[in-house]
Coordinates of N, CA and C in Angstrom, one line a residue:
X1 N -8.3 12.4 5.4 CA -8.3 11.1 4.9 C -9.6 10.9 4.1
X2 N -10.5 11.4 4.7 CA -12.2 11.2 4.1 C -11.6 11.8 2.7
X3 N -11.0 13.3 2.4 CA -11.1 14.0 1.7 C -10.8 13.3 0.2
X4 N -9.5 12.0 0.4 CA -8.8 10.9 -0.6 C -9.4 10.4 -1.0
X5 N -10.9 10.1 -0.1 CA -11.8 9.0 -0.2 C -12.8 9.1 -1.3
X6 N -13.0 10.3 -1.1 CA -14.2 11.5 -1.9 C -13.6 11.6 -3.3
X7 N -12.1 12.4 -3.1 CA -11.1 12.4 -4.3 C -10.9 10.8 -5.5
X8 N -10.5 9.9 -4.8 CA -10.8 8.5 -5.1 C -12.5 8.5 -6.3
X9 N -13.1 8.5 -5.3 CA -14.3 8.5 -5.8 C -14.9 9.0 -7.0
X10 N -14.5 10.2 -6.8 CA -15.1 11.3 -7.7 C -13.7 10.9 -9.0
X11 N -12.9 10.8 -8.8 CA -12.0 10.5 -10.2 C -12.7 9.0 -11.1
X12 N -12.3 8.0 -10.0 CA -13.6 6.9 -10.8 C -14.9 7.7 -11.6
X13 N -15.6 8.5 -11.2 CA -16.5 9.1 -11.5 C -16.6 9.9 -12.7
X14 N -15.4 11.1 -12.4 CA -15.5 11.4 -13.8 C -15.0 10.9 -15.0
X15 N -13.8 9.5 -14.6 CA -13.5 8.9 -16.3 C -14.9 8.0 -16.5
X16 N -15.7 7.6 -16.0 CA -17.2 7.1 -16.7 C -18.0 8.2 -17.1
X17 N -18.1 9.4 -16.4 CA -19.0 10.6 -17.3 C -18.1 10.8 -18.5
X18 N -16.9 10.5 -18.7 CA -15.6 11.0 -20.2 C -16.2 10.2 -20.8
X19 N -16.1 8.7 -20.3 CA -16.3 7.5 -21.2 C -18.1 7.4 -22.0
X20 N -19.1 7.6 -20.9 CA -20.0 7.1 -21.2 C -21.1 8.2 -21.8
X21 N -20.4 9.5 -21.3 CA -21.0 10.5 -22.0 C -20.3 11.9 -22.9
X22 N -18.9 11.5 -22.4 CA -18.5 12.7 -23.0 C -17.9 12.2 -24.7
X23 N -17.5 10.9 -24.6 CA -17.1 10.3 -25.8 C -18.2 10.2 -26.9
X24 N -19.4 9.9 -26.3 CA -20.4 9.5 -27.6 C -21.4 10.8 -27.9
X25 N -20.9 11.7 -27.3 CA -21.5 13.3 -27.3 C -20.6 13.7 -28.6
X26 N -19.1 13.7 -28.6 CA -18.4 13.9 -29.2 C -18.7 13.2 -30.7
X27 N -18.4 12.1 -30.5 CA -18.1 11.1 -31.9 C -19.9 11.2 -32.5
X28 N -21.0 11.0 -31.8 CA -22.5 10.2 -32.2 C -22.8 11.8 -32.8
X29 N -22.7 12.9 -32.0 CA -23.3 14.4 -31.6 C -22.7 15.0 -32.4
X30 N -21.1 15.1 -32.4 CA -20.3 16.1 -33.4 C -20.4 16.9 -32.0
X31 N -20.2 17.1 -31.0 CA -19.9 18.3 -30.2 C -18.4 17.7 -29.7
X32 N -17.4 18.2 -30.1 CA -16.2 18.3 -29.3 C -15.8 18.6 -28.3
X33 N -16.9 19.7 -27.9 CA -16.5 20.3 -26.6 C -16.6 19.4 -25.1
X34 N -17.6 18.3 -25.3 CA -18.3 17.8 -24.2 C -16.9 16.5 -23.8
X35 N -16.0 16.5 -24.7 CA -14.6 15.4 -24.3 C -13.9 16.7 -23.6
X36 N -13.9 18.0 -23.9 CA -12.9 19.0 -23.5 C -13.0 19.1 -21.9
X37 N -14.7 19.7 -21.8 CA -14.9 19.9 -20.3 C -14.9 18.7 -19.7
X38 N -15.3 17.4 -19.9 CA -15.1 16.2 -19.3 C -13.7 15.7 -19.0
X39 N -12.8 16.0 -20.2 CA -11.7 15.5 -20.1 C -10.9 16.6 -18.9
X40 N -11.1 17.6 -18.8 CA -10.5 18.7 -18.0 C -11.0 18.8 -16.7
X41 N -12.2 18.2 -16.6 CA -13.0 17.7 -15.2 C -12.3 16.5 -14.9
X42 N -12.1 15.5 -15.4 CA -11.0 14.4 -14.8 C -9.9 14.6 -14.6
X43 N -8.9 15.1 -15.4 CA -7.5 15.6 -15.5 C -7.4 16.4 -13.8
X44 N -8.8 17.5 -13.5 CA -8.5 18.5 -12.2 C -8.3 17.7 -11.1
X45 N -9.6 16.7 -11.6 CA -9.7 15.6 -9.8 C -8.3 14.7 -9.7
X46 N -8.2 14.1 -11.1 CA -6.7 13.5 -11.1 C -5.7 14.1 -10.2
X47 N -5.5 15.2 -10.8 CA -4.1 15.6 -10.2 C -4.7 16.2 -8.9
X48 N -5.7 16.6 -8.1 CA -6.1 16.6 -6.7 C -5.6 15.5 -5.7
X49 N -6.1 14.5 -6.4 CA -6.5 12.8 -5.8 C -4.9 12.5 -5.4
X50 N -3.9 13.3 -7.2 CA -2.5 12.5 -6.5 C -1.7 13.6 -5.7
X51 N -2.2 14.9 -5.3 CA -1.6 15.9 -4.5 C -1.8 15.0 -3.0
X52 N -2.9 15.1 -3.0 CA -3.7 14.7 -1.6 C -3.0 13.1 -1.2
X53 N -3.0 12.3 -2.2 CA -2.1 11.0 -1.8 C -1.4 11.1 -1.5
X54 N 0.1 12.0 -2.1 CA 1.1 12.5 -1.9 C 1.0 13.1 0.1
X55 N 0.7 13.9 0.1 CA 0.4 14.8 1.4 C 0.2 13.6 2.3
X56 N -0.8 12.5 2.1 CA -0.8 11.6 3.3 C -0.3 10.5 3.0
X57 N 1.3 10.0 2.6 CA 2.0 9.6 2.4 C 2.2 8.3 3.5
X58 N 2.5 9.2 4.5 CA 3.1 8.7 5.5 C 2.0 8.0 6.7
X59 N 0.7 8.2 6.3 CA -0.3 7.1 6.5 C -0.4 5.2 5.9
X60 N 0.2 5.5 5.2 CA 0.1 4.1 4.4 C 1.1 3.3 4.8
X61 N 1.0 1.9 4.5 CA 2.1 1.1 4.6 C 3.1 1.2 2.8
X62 N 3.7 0.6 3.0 CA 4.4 0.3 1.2 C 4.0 0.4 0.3
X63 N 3.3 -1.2 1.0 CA 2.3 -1.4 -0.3 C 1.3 -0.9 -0.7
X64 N 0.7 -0.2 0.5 CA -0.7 0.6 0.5 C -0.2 1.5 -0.5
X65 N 0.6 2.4 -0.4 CA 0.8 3.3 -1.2 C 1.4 2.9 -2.6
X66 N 2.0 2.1 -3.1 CA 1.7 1.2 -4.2 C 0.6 1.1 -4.7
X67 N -0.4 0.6 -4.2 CA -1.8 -0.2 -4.5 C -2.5 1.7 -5.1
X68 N -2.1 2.4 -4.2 CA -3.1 3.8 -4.6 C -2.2 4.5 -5.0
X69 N -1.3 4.3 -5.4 CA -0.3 4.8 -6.6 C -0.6 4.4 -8.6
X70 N -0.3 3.3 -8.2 CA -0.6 2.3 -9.5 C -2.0 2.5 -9.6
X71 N -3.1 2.4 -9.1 CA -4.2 2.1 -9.3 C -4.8 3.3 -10.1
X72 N -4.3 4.6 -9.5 CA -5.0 5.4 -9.9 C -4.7 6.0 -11.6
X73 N -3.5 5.0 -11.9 CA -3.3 5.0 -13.6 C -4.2 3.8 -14.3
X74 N -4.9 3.2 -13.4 CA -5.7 2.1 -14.3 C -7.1 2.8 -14.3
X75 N -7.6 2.0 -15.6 CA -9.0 2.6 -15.6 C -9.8 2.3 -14.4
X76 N -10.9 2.7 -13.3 CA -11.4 2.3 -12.4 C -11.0 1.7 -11.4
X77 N -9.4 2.1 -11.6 CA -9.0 1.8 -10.3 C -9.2 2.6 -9.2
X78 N -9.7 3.7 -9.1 CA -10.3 5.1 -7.9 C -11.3 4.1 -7.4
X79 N -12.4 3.2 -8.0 CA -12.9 3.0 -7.2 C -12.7 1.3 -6.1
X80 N -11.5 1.1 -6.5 CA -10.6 0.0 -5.8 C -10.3 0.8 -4.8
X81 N -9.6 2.1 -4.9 CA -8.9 2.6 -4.3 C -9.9 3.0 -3.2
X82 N -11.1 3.9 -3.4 CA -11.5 3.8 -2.2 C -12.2 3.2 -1.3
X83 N -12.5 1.9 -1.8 CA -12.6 1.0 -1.1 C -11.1 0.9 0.3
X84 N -9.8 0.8 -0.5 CA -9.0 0.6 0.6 C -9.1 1.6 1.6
X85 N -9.0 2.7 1.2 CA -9.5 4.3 1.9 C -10.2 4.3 3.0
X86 N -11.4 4.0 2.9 CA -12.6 3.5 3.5 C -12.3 2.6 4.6
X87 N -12.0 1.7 4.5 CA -11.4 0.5 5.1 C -10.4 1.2 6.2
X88 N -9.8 1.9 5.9 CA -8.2 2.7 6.8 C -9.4 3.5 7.2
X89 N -10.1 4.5 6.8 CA -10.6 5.3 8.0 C -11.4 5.0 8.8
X90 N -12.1 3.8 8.4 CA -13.1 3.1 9.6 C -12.3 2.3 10.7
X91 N -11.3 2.2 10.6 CA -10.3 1.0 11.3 C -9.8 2.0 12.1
X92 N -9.0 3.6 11.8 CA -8.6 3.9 12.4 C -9.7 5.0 13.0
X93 N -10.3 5.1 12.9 CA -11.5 6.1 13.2 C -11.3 7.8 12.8
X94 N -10.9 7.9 11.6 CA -10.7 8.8 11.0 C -11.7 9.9 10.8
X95 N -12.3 11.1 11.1 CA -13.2 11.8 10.8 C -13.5 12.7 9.6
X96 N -12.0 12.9 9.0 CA -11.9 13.7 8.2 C -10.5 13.7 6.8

């Protein structure tokens, strides 16, 4: 559960390093490459974040899994999401 949390996290994380450093590296810089590796750095955690969602499925209520479903297609919604995360593993005493 920690591991969704981190996942969560770190995806918020890398669309602001895309956004706030890999876009104006590109466009201001002329380096194209710096959208490639960023963009492929988010894309990996993405599809981690929704494997690992998937796999603990069956921890969530409906909606829960809704809310970190949906969310994780909005911009900064990873770090909504792990706020809920957080919340579920301190409640249930989750260690990992």
């Amino acid at each position: 559960m920690r591991q969704l949390q981190y996942l969560s996290l770190a995806e918020g994380t890398t669309l602001l390093l895309l956004l706030c450093i890999g876009l104006p590296v590109k466009y201001f810089l002329g380096y194209p490459i710096a959208t490639k590796l960023l963009g492929s750095l988010h894309g990996i955690v993405f599809i981690a974040y929704m494997a690992l969602l998937f796999k603990t499925f069956s921890l969530w209520t409906p909606k829960q899994r809704l809310q970190l479903f949906v969310l994780a297609f909005i911009p900064f919604g990873g770090f909504i999401n792990e706020k809920l995360i957080k919340q579920k593993c301190q409640h249930n005493n989750y260690l990992n």
